[in-house]
mmCIF file with all atom_site columns, N, CA and C in Angstrom:
data_model
loop_
_atom_site.group_PDB
_atom_site.id
_atom_site.type_symbol
_atom_site.label_atom_id
_atom_site.label_alt_id
_atom_site.label_comp_id
_atom_site.label_asym_id
_atom_site.label_entity_id
_atom_site.label_seq_id
_atom_site.pdbx_PDB_ins_code
_atom_site.Cartn_x
_atom_site.Cartn_y
_atom_site.Cartn_z
_atom_site.occupancy
_atom_site.B_iso_or_equiv
_atom_site.pdbx_formal_charge
_atom_site.auth_seq_id
_atom_site.auth_comp_id
_atom_site.auth_asym_id
_atom_site.auth_atom_id
_atom_site.pdbx_PDB_model_num
ATOM 1   N N  . MET A 1 1  ? 46.912 -15.554 -24.738 1.00 0.00 ? 1  MET A N  1
ATOM 2   C CA . MET A 1 1  ? 45.990 -15.848 -23.643 1.00 0.00 ? 1  MET A CA 1
ATOM 3   C C  . MET A 1 1  ? 46.049 -14.724 -22.601 1.00 0.00 ? 1  MET A C  1
ATOM 4   N N  . LYS A 1 2  ? 44.880 -14.328 -22.106 1.00 0.00 ? 2  LYS A N  1
ATOM 5   C CA . LYS A 1 2  ? 44.812 -13.232 -21.148 1.00 0.00 ? 2  LYS A CA 1
ATOM 6   C C  . LYS A 1 2  ? 45.151 -13.729 -19.743 1.00 0.00 ? 2  LYS A C  1
ATOM 7   N N  . PRO A 1 3  ? 45.789 -12.858 -18.953 1.00 0.00 ? 3  PRO A N  1
ATOM 8   C CA . PRO A 1 3  ? 45.969 -13.210 -17.534 1.00 0.00 ? 3  PRO A CA 1
ATOM 9   C C  . PRO A 1 3  ? 44.602 -13.347 -16.854 1.00 0.00 ? 3  PRO A C  1
ATOM 10  N N  . ASN A 1 4  ? 44.552 -14.145 -15.802 1.00 0.00 ? 4  ASN A N  1
ATOM 11  C CA . ASN A 1 4  ? 43.282 -14.381 -15.094 1.00 0.00 ? 4  ASN A CA 1
ATOM 12  C C  . ASN A 1 4  ? 42.625 -13.100 -14.615 1.00 0.00 ? 4  ASN A C  1
ATOM 13  N N  . SER A 1 5  ? 43.415 -12.130 -14.171 1.00 0.00 ? 5  SER A N  1
ATOM 14  C CA . SER A 1 5  ? 42.811 -10.890 -13.660 1.00 0.00 ? 5  SER A CA 1
ATOM 15  C C  . SER A 1 5  ? 42.150 -10.102 -14.788 1.00 0.00 ? 5  SER A C  1
ATOM 16  N N  . ASP A 1 6  ? 42.768 -10.108 -15.976 1.00 0.00 ? 6  ASP A N  1
ATOM 17  C CA . ASP A 1 6  ? 42.147 -9.417  -17.115 1.00 0.00 ? 6  ASP A CA 1
ATOM 18  C C  . ASP A 1 6  ? 40.857 -10.106 -17.519 1.00 0.00 ? 6  ASP A C  1
ATOM 19  N N  . HIS A 1 7  ? 40.880 -11.429 -17.496 1.00 0.00 ? 7  HIS A N  1
ATOM 20  C CA . HIS A 1 7  ? 39.688 -12.202 -17.852 1.00 0.00 ? 7  HIS A CA 1
ATOM 21  C C  . HIS A 1 7  ? 38.570 -11.955 -16.835 1.00 0.00 ? 7  HIS A C  1
ATOM 22  N N  . PHE A 1 8  ? 38.953 -11.899 -15.553 1.00 0.00 ? 8  PHE A N  1
ATOM 23  C CA . PHE A 1 8  ? 37.996 -11.614 -14.485 1.00 0.00 ? 8  PHE A CA 1
ATOM 24  C C  . PHE A 1 8  ? 37.332 -10.255 -14.721 1.00 0.00 ? 8  PHE A C  1
ATOM 25  N N  . VAL A 1 9  ? 38.138 -9.237  -14.999 1.00 0.00 ? 9  VAL A N  1
ATOM 26  C CA . VAL A 1 9  ? 37.613 -7.884  -15.212 1.00 0.00 ? 9  VAL A CA 1
ATOM 27  C C  . VAL A 1 9  ? 36.678 -7.872  -16.417 1.00 0.00 ? 9  VAL A C  1
ATOM 28  N N  . GLU A 1 10 ? 37.087 -8.524  -17.476 1.00 0.00 ? 10 GLU A N  1
ATOM 29  C CA . GLU A 1 10 ? 36.262 -8.561  -18.688 1.00 0.00 ? 10 GLU A CA 1
ATOM 30  C C  . GLU A 1 10 ? 34.897 -9.194  -18.408 1.00 0.00 ? 10 GLU A C  1
ATOM 31  N N  . LEU A 1 11 ? 34.918 -10.343 -17.742 1.00 0.00 ? 11 LEU A N  1
ATOM 32  C CA . LEU A 1 11 ? 33.651 -11.027 -17.441 1.00 0.00 ? 11 LEU A CA 1
ATOM 33  C C  . LEU A 1 11 ? 32.819 -10.262 -16.426 1.00 0.00 ? 11 LEU A C  1
ATOM 34  N N  . ALA A 1 12 ? 33.471 -9.692  -15.410 1.00 0.00 ? 12 ALA A N  1
ATOM 35  C CA . ALA A 1 12 ? 32.740 -8.920  -14.399 1.00 0.00 ? 12 ALA A CA 1
ATOM 36  C C  . ALA A 1 12 ? 32.058 -7.722  -15.042 1.00 0.00 ? 12 ALA A C  1
ATOM 37  N N  . ASN A 1 13 ? 32.756 -7.068  -15.982 1.00 0.00 ? 13 ASN A N  1
ATOM 38  C CA . ASN A 1 13 ? 32.175 -5.903  -16.657 1.00 0.00 ? 13 ASN A CA 1
ATOM 39  C C  . ASN A 1 13 ? 31.005 -6.276  -17.557 1.00 0.00 ? 13 ASN A C  1
ATOM 40  N N  . LYS A 1 14 ? 30.891 -7.528  -17.926 1.00 0.00 ? 14 LYS A N  1
ATOM 41  C CA . LYS A 1 14 ? 29.735 -7.987  -18.703 1.00 0.00 ? 14 LYS A CA 1
ATOM 42  C C  . LYS A 1 14 ? 28.616 -8.499  -17.792 1.00 0.00 ? 14 LYS A C  1
ATOM 43  N N  . ARG A 1 15 ? 28.989 -9.281  -16.797 1.00 0.00 ? 15 ARG A N  1
ATOM 44  C CA . ARG A 1 15 ? 27.996 -9.989  -15.988 1.00 0.00 ? 15 ARG A CA 1
ATOM 45  C C  . ARG A 1 15 ? 27.319 -9.121  -14.935 1.00 0.00 ? 15 ARG A C  1
ATOM 46  N N  . VAL A 1 16 ? 28.067 -8.263  -14.274 1.00 0.00 ? 16 VAL A N  1
ATOM 47  C CA . VAL A 1 16 ? 27.481 -7.455  -13.194 1.00 0.00 ? 16 VAL A CA 1
ATOM 48  C C  . VAL A 1 16 ? 26.413 -6.505  -13.740 1.00 0.00 ? 16 VAL A C  1
ATOM 49  N N  . PRO A 1 17 ? 26.662 -5.782  -14.838 1.00 0.00 ? 17 PRO A N  1
ATOM 50  C CA . PRO A 1 17 ? 25.582 -4.937  -15.359 1.00 0.00 ? 17 PRO A CA 1
ATOM 51  C C  . PRO A 1 17 ? 24.342 -5.737  -15.768 1.00 0.00 ? 17 PRO A C  1
ATOM 52  N N  . LYS A 1 18 ? 24.528 -6.940  -16.303 1.00 0.00 ? 18 LYS A N  1
ATOM 53  C CA . LYS A 1 18 ? 23.374 -7.781  -16.644 1.00 0.00 ? 18 LYS A CA 1
ATOM 54  C C  . LYS A 1 18 ? 22.593 -8.161  -15.393 1.00 0.00 ? 18 LYS A C  1
ATOM 55  N N  . ALA A 1 19 ? 23.311 -8.505  -14.326 1.00 0.00 ? 19 ALA A N  1
ATOM 56  C CA . ALA A 1 19 ? 22.653 -8.865  -13.067 1.00 0.00 ? 19 ALA A CA 1
ATOM 57  C C  . ALA A 1 19 ? 21.895 -7.670  -12.496 1.00 0.00 ? 19 ALA A C  1
ATOM 58  N N  . LEU A 1 20 ? 22.509 -6.503  -12.552 1.00 0.00 ? 20 LEU A N  1
ATOM 59  C CA . LEU A 1 20 ? 21.851 -5.297  -12.040 1.00 0.00 ? 20 LEU A CA 1
ATOM 60  C C  . LEU A 1 20 ? 20.608 -4.966  -12.853 1.00 0.00 ? 20 LEU A C  1
ATOM 61  N N  . LYS A 1 21 ? 20.680 -5.132  -14.163 1.00 0.00 ? 21 LYS A N  1
ATOM 62  C CA . LYS A 1 21 ? 19.517 -4.897  -15.021 1.00 0.00 ? 21 LYS A CA 1
ATOM 63  C C  . LYS A 1 21 ? 18.401 -5.887  -14.680 1.00 0.00 ? 21 LYS A C  1
ATOM 64  N N  . ALA A 1 22 ? 18.773 -7.151  -14.474 1.00 0.00 ? 22 ALA A N  1
ATOM 65  C CA . ALA A 1 22 ? 17.776 -8.156  -14.103 1.00 0.00 ? 22 ALA A CA 1
ATOM 66  C C  . ALA A 1 22 ? 17.108 -7.794  -12.783 1.00 0.00 ? 22 ALA A C  1
ATOM 67  N N  . LEU A 1 23 ? 17.891 -7.275  -11.831 1.00 0.00 ? 23 LEU A N  1
ATOM 68  C CA . LEU A 1 23 ? 17.314 -6.844  -10.554 1.00 0.00 ? 23 LEU A CA 1
ATOM 69  C C  . LEU A 1 23 ? 16.370 -5.661  -10.755 1.00 0.00 ? 23 LEU A C  1
ATOM 70  N N  . ASP A 1 24 ? 16.735 -4.748  -11.640 1.00 0.00 ? 24 ASP A N  1
ATOM 71  C CA . ASP A 1 24 ? 15.831 -3.634  -11.954 1.00 0.00 ? 24 ASP A CA 1
ATOM 72  C C  . ASP A 1 24 ? 14.507 -4.151  -12.498 1.00 0.00 ? 24 ASP A C  1
ATOM 73  N N  . LEU A 1 25 ? 14.580 -5.154  -13.360 1.00 0.00 ? 25 LEU A N  1
ATOM 74  C CA . LEU A 1 25 ? 13.364 -5.715  -13.946 1.00 0.00 ? 25 LEU A CA 1
ATOM 75  C C  . LEU A 1 25 ? 12.505 -6.403  -12.886 1.00 0.00 ? 25 LEU A C  1
ATOM 76  N N  . VAL A 1 26 ? 13.140 -7.093  -11.946 1.00 0.00 ? 26 VAL A N  1
ATOM 77  C CA . VAL A 1 26 ? 12.386 -7.693  -10.838 1.00 0.00 ? 26 VAL A CA 1
ATOM 78  C C  . VAL A 1 26 ? 11.760 -6.585  -10.003 1.00 0.00 ? 26 VAL A C  1
ATOM 79  N N  . GLY A 1 27 ? 12.513 -5.511  -9.772  1.00 0.00 ? 27 GLY A N  1
ATOM 80  C CA . GLY A 1 27 ? 11.990 -4.375  -9.013  1.00 0.00 ? 27 GLY A CA 1
ATOM 81  C C  . GLY A 1 27 ? 10.772 -3.743  -9.667  1.00 0.00 ? 27 GLY A C  1
ATOM 82  N N  . ASN A 1 28 ? 10.725 -3.780  -10.992 1.00 0.00 ? 28 ASN A N  1
ATOM 83  C CA . ASN A 1 28 ? 9.564  -3.235  -11.698 1.00 0.00 ? 28 ASN A CA 1
ATOM 84  C C  . ASN A 1 28 ? 8.281  -3.977  -11.344 1.00 0.00 ? 28 ASN A C  1
ATOM 85  N N  . LEU A 1 29 ? 8.401  -5.220  -10.913 1.00 0.00 ? 29 LEU A N  1
ATOM 86  C CA . LEU A 1 29 ? 7.216  -5.995  -10.521 1.00 0.00 ? 29 LEU A CA 1
ATOM 87  C C  . LEU A 1 29 ? 6.525  -5.395  -9.299  1.00 0.00 ? 29 LEU A C  1
ATOM 88  N N  . SER A 1 30 ? 7.216  -4.540  -8.567  1.00 0.00 ? 30 SER A N  1
ATOM 89  C CA . SER A 1 30 ? 6.633  -3.950  -7.355  1.00 0.00 ? 30 SER A CA 1
ATOM 90  C C  . SER A 1 30 ? 5.635  -2.839  -7.663  1.00 0.00 ? 30 SER A C  1
ATOM 91  N N  . ASN A 1 31 ? 5.527  -2.450  -8.922  1.00 0.00 ? 31 ASN A N  1
ATOM 92  C CA . ASN A 1 31 ? 4.625  -1.375  -9.312  1.00 0.00 ? 31 ASN A CA 1
ATOM 93  C C  . ASN A 1 31 ? 3.173  -1.847  -9.219  1.00 0.00 ? 31 ASN A C  1
ATOM 94  N N  . LYS A 1 32 ? 2.491  -1.405  -8.170  1.00 0.00 ? 32 LYS A N  1
ATOM 95  C CA . LYS A 1 32 ? 1.103  -1.841  -7.906  1.00 0.00 ? 32 LYS A CA 1
ATOM 96  C C  . LYS A 1 32 ? 0.116  -1.359  -8.971  1.00 0.00 ? 32 LYS A C  1
ATOM 97  N N  . SER A 1 33 ? 0.477  -0.333  -9.735  1.00 0.00 ? 33 SER A N  1
ATOM 98  C CA . SER A 1 33 ? -0.447 0.112   -10.780 1.00 0.00 ? 33 SER A CA 1
ATOM 99  C C  . SER A 1 33 ? -0.409 -0.812  -12.005 1.00 0.00 ? 33 SER A C  1
ATOM 100 N N  . ASN A 1 34 ? 0.638  -1.616  -12.111 1.00 0.00 ? 34 ASN A N  1
ATOM 101 C CA . ASN A 1 34 ? 0.743  -2.558  -13.227 1.00 0.00 ? 34 ASN A CA 1
ATOM 102 C C  . ASN A 1 34 ? 0.511  -4.011  -12.824 1.00 0.00 ? 34 ASN A C  1
ATOM 103 N N  . TYR A 1 35 ? 0.757  -4.330  -11.567 1.00 0.00 ? 35 TYR A N  1
ATOM 104 C CA . TYR A 1 35 ? 0.686  -5.722  -11.109 1.00 0.00 ? 35 TYR A CA 1
ATOM 105 C C  . TYR A 1 35 ? -0.030 -5.800  -9.768  1.00 0.00 ? 35 TYR A C  1
ATOM 106 N N  . SER A 1 36 ? -0.675 -6.920  -9.538  1.00 0.00 ? 36 SER A N  1
ATOM 107 C CA . SER A 1 36 ? -1.226 -7.169  -8.209  1.00 0.00 ? 36 SER A CA 1
ATOM 108 C C  . SER A 1 36 ? -0.547 -8.415  -7.654  1.00 0.00 ? 36 SER A C  1
ATOM 109 N N  . TYR A 1 37 ? -0.200 -8.339  -6.381  1.00 0.00 ? 37 TYR A N  1
ATOM 110 C CA . TYR A 1 37 ? 0.501  -9.443  -5.731  1.00 0.00 ? 37 TYR A CA 1
ATOM 111 C C  . TYR A 1 37 ? 0.213  -9.384  -4.240  1.00 0.00 ? 37 TYR A C  1
ATOM 112 N N  . SER A 1 38 ? 0.369  -10.527 -3.622  1.00 0.00 ? 38 SER A N  1
ATOM 113 C CA . SER A 1 38 ? 0.131  -10.591 -2.179  1.00 0.00 ? 38 SER A CA 1
ATOM 114 C C  . SER A 1 38 ? 1.413  -10.271 -1.423  1.00 0.00 ? 38 SER A C  1
ATOM 115 N N  . GLU A 1 39 ? 1.246  -9.989  -0.162  1.00 0.00 ? 39 GLU A N  1
ATOM 116 C CA . GLU A 1 39 ? 2.396  -9.728  0.710   1.00 0.00 ? 39 GLU A CA 1
ATOM 117 C C  . GLU A 1 39 ? 3.296  -10.964 0.773   1.00 0.00 ? 39 GLU A C  1
ATOM 118 N N  . SER A 1 40 ? 2.694  -12.145 0.793   1.00 0.00 ? 40 SER A N  1
ATOM 119 C CA . SER A 1 40 ? 3.506  -13.369 0.857   1.00 0.00 ? 40 SER A CA 1
ATOM 120 C C  . SER A 1 40 ? 4.303  -13.577 -0.433  1.00 0.00 ? 40 SER A C  1
ATOM 121 N N  . GLN A 1 41 ? 3.744  -13.189 -1.567  1.00 0.00 ? 41 GLN A N  1
ATOM 122 C CA . GLN A 1 41 ? 4.487  -13.290 -2.827  1.00 0.00 ? 41 GLN A CA 1
ATOM 123 C C  . GLN A 1 41 ? 5.674  -12.323 -2.833  1.00 0.00 ? 41 GLN A C  1
ATOM 124 N N  . ALA A 1 42 ? 5.435  -11.110 -2.348  1.00 0.00 ? 42 ALA A N  1
ATOM 125 C CA . ALA A 1 42 ? 6.514  -10.126 -2.277  1.00 0.00 ? 42 ALA A CA 1
ATOM 126 C C  . ALA A 1 42 ? 7.613  -10.597 -1.335  1.00 0.00 ? 42 ALA A C  1
ATOM 127 N N  . LYS A 1 43 ? 7.219  -11.151 -0.201  1.00 0.00 ? 43 LYS A N  1
ATOM 128 C CA . LYS A 1 43 ? 8.197  -11.652 0.763   1.00 0.00 ? 43 LYS A CA 1
ATOM 129 C C  . LYS A 1 43 ? 8.992  -12.826 0.187   1.00 0.00 ? 43 LYS A C  1
ATOM 130 N N  . ALA A 1 44 ? 8.342  -13.676 -0.611  1.00 0.00 ? 44 ALA A N  1
ATOM 131 C CA . ALA A 1 44 ? 9.036  -14.806 -1.229  1.00 0.00 ? 44 ALA A CA 1
ATOM 132 C C  . ALA A 1 44 ? 10.111 -14.318 -2.197  1.00 0.00 ? 44 ALA A C  1
ATOM 133 N N  . ILE A 1 45 ? 9.801  -13.281 -2.963  1.00 0.00 ? 45 ILE A N  1
ATOM 134 C CA . ILE A 1 45 ? 10.784 -12.705 -3.888  1.00 0.00 ? 45 ILE A CA 1
ATOM 135 C C  . ILE A 1 45 ? 11.944 -12.106 -3.096  1.00 0.00 ? 45 ILE A C  1
ATOM 136 N N  . GLN A 1 46 ? 11.622 -11.341 -2.057  1.00 0.00 ? 46 GLN A N  1
ATOM 137 C CA . GLN A 1 46 ? 12.664 -10.722 -1.234  1.00 0.00 ? 46 GLN A CA 1
ATOM 138 C C  . GLN A 1 46 ? 13.562 -11.781 -0.602  1.00 0.00 ? 46 GLN A C  1
ATOM 139 N N  . LYS A 1 47 ? 12.970 -12.846 -0.098  1.00 0.00 ? 47 LYS A N  1
ATOM 140 C CA . LYS A 1 47 ? 13.726 -13.914 0.543   1.00 0.00 ? 47 LYS A CA 1
ATOM 141 C C  . LYS A 1 47 ? 14.672 -14.585 -0.460  1.00 0.00 ? 47 LYS A C  1
ATOM 142 N N  . ALA A 1 48 ? 14.182 -14.870 -1.647  1.00 0.00 ? 48 ALA A N  1
ATOM 143 C CA . ALA A 1 48 ? 15.009 -15.518 -2.672  1.00 0.00 ? 48 ALA A CA 1
ATOM 144 C C  . ALA A 1 48 ? 16.165 -14.613 -3.092  1.00 0.00 ? 48 ALA A C  1
ATOM 145 N N  . LEU A 1 49 ? 15.893 -13.331 -3.262  1.00 0.00 ? 49 LEU A N  1
ATOM 146 C CA . LEU A 1 49 ? 16.945 -12.400 -3.666  1.00 0.00 ? 49 LEU A CA 1
ATOM 147 C C  . LEU A 1 49 ? 18.007 -12.248 -2.580  1.00 0.00 ? 49 LEU A C  1
ATOM 148 N N  . ARG A 1 50 ? 17.572 -12.113 -1.339  1.00 0.00 ? 50 ARG A N  1
ATOM 149 C CA . ARG A 1 50 ? 18.532 -11.996 -0.232  1.00 0.00 ? 50 ARG A CA 1
ATOM 150 C C  . ARG A 1 50 ? 19.410 -13.241 -0.125  1.00 0.00 ? 50 ARG A C  1
ATOM 151 N N  . ALA A 1 51 ? 18.792 -14.409 -0.261  1.00 0.00 ? 51 ALA A N  1
ATOM 152 C CA . ALA A 1 51 ? 19.537 -15.659 -0.147  1.00 0.00 ? 51 ALA A CA 1
ATOM 153 C C  . ALA A 1 51 ? 20.596 -15.765 -1.247  1.00 0.00 ? 51 ALA A C  1
ATOM 154 N N  . LYS A 1 52 ? 20.229 -15.402 -2.462  1.00 0.00 ? 52 LYS A N  1
ATOM 155 C CA . LYS A 1 52 ? 21.181 -15.497 -3.571  1.00 0.00 ? 52 LYS A CA 1
ATOM 156 C C  . LYS A 1 52 ? 22.309 -14.488 -3.416  1.00 0.00 ? 52 LYS A C  1
ATOM 157 N N  . VAL A 1 53 ? 21.990 -13.274 -2.988  1.00 0.00 ? 53 VAL A N  1
ATOM 158 C CA . VAL A 1 53 ? 23.032 -12.266 -2.786  1.00 0.00 ? 53 VAL A CA 1
ATOM 159 C C  . VAL A 1 53 ? 23.987 -12.713 -1.684  1.00 0.00 ? 53 VAL A C  1
ATOM 160 N N  . GLN A 1 54 ? 23.455 -13.262 -0.603  1.00 0.00 ? 54 GLN A N  1
ATOM 161 C CA . GLN A 1 54 ? 24.306 -13.762 0.482   1.00 0.00 ? 54 GLN A CA 1
ATOM 162 C C  . GLN A 1 54 ? 25.201 -14.888 -0.018  1.00 0.00 ? 54 GLN A C  1
ATOM 163 N N  . GLU A 1 55 ? 24.657 -15.781 -0.824  1.00 0.00 ? 55 GLU A N  1
ATOM 164 C CA . GLU A 1 55 ? 25.421 -16.900 -1.370  1.00 0.00 ? 55 GLU A CA 1
ATOM 165 C C  . GLU A 1 55 ? 26.591 -16.397 -2.225  1.00 0.00 ? 55 GLU A C  1
ATOM 166 N N  . VAL A 1 56 ? 26.319 -15.435 -3.084  1.00 0.00 ? 56 VAL A N  1
ATOM 167 C CA . VAL A 1 56 ? 27.367 -14.893 -3.952  1.00 0.00 ? 56 VAL A CA 1
ATOM 168 C C  . VAL A 1 56 ? 28.423 -14.166 -3.118  1.00 0.00 ? 56 VAL A C  1
ATOM 169 N N  . CYS A 1 57 ? 28.005 -13.374 -2.158  1.00 0.00 ? 57 CYS A N  1
ATOM 170 C CA . CYS A 1 57 ? 28.955 -12.649 -1.314  1.00 0.00 ? 57 CYS A CA 1
ATOM 171 C C  . CYS A 1 57 ? 29.841 -13.609 -0.529  1.00 0.00 ? 57 CYS A C  1
ATOM 172 N N  . LYS A 1 58 ? 29.270 -14.686 -0.025  1.00 0.00 ? 58 LYS A N  1
ATOM 173 C CA . LYS A 1 58 ? 30.058 -15.675 0.713   1.00 0.00 ? 58 LYS A CA 1
ATOM 174 C C  . LYS A 1 58 ? 31.107 -16.324 -0.178  1.00 0.00 ? 58 LYS A C  1
ATOM 175 N N  . LYS A 1 59 ? 30.790 -16.537 -1.445  1.00 0.00 ? 59 LYS A N  1
ATOM 176 C CA . LYS A 1 59 ? 31.767 -17.109 -2.368  1.00 0.00 ? 59 LYS A CA 1
ATOM 177 C C  . LYS A 1 59 ? 32.975 -16.192 -2.501  1.00 0.00 ? 59 LYS A C  1
ATOM 178 N N  . PHE A 1 60 ? 32.746 -14.882 -2.584  1.00 0.00 ? 60 PHE A N  1
ATOM 179 C CA . PHE A 1 60 ? 33.860 -13.951 -2.677  1.00 0.00 ? 60 PHE A CA 1
ATOM 180 C C  . PHE A 1 60 ? 34.639 -13.892 -1.369  1.00 0.00 ? 60 PHE A C  1
ATOM 181 N N  . GLU A 1 61 ? 33.946 -13.943 -0.250  1.00 0.00 ? 61 GLU A N  1
ATOM 182 C CA . GLU A 1 61 ? 34.631 -13.936 1.045   1.00 0.00 ? 61 GLU A CA 1
ATOM 183 C C  . GLU A 1 61 ? 35.473 -15.197 1.207   1.00 0.00 ? 61 GLU A C  1
ATOM 184 N N  . ALA A 1 62 ? 34.932 -16.333 0.830   1.00 0.00 ? 62 ALA A N  1
ATOM 185 C CA . ALA A 1 62 ? 35.639 -17.602 0.972   1.00 0.00 ? 62 ALA A CA 1
ATOM 186 C C  . ALA A 1 62 ? 36.853 -17.650 0.055   1.00 0.00 ? 62 ALA A C  1
ATOM 187 N N  . SER A 1 63 ? 36.756 -17.065 -1.131  1.00 0.00 ? 63 SER A N  1
ATOM 188 C CA . SER A 1 63 ? 37.879 -17.115 -2.059  1.00 0.00 ? 63 SER A CA 1
ATOM 189 C C  . SER A 1 63 ? 39.025 -16.226 -1.599  1.00 0.00 ? 63 SER A C  1
ATOM 190 N N  . ASN A 1 64 ? 38.747 -15.287 -0.707  1.00 0.00 ? 64 ASN A N  1
ATOM 191 C CA . ASN A 1 64 ? 39.786 -14.394 -0.207  1.00 0.00 ? 64 ASN A CA 1
ATOM 192 C C  . ASN A 1 64 ? 40.423 -14.885 1.087   1.00 0.00 ? 64 ASN A C  1
ATOM 193 N N  . GLU A 1 65 ? 39.879 -15.941 1.655   1.00 0.00 ? 65 GLU A N  1
ATOM 194 C CA . GLU A 1 65 ? 40.444 -16.487 2.882   1.00 0.00 ? 65 GLU A CA 1
ATOM 195 C C  . GLU A 1 65 ? 41.681 -17.306 2.542   1.00 0.00 ? 65 GLU A C  1
ATOM 196 N N  . THR A 1 66 ? 42.677 -17.219 3.389   1.00 0.00 ? 66 THR A N  1
ATOM 197 C CA . THR A 1 66 ? 43.872 -18.030 3.178   1.00 0.00 ? 66 THR A CA 1
ATOM 198 C C  . THR A 1 66 ? 43.774 -19.269 4.043   1.00 0.00 ? 66 THR A C  1
ATOM 199 N N  . PHE A 1 67 ? 44.366 -20.332 3.576   1.00 0.00 ? 67 PHE A N  1
ATOM 200 C CA . PHE A 1 67 ? 44.324 -21.593 4.305   1.00 0.00 ? 67 PHE A CA 1
ATOM 201 C C  . PHE A 1 67 ? 45.126 -21.449 5.592   1.00 0.00 ? 67 PHE A C  1
ATOM 202 N N  . GLN A 1 68 ? 44.508 -21.830 6.690   1.00 0.00 ? 68 GLN A N  1
ATOM 203 C CA . GLN A 1 68 ? 45.159 -21.823 7.980   1.00 0.00 ? 68 GLN A CA 1
ATOM 204 C C  . GLN A 1 68 ? 45.228 -23.257 8.491   1.00 0.00 ? 68 GLN A C  1
ATOM 205 N N  . PRO A 1 69 ? 46.411 -23.839 8.523   1.00 0.00 ? 69 PRO A N  1
ATOM 206 C CA . PRO A 1 69 ? 46.495 -25.216 9.020   1.00 0.00 ? 69 PRO A CA 1
ATOM 207 C C  . PRO A 1 69 ? 46.074 -25.277 10.487  1.00 0.00 ? 69 PRO A C  1
ATOM 208 N N  . PHE A 1 70 ? 45.565 -26.428 10.871  1.00 0.00 ? 70 PHE A N  1
ATOM 209 C CA . PHE A 1 70 ? 45.107 -26.637 12.248  1.00 0.00 ? 70 PHE A CA 1
ATOM 210 C C  . PHE A 1 70 ? 46.306 -26.683 13.169  1.00 0.00 ? 70 PHE A C  1
ATOM 211 N N  . LYS A 1 71 ? 46.202 -25.950 14.274  1.00 0.00 ? 71 LYS A N  1
ATOM 212 C CA . LYS A 1 71 ? 47.270 -25.943 15.247  1.00 0.00 ? 71 LYS A CA 1
ATOM 213 C C  . LYS A 1 71 ? 46.703 -25.570 16.600  1.00 0.00 ? 71 LYS A C  1
ATOM 214 N N  . ILE A 1 72 ? 47.031 -26.347 17.599  1.00 0.00 ? 72 ILE A N  1
ATOM 215 C CA . ILE A 1 72 ? 46.647 -26.030 18.972  1.00 0.00 ? 72 ILE A CA 1
ATOM 216 C C  . ILE A 1 72 ? 47.860 -25.435 19.661  1.00 0.00 ? 72 ILE A C  1
ATOM 217 N N  . ASP A 1 73 ? 47.671 -24.282 20.264  1.00 0.00 ? 73 ASP A N  1
ATOM 218 C CA . ASP A 1 73 ? 48.777 -23.630 20.967  1.00 0.00 ? 73 ASP A CA 1
ATOM 219 C C  . ASP A 1 73 ? 48.853 -24.077 22.386  1.00 0.00 ? 73 ASP A C  1
#
């Protein structure tokens, strides 16, 4: 059985490039010579992408926080 850090690296090396490729494919939709879209449609895509990236980043930030018991000085 692999240590958790090795498993993390293995999965990250598979998943992150797939996510980046998917983002490239979404970015291809911005090509006005191939697609027509409204400003509101573009903004909806941008909003969804920003929200998901923020959500994922917060998960990593939260996992790195150490538990601090409540204490009043």
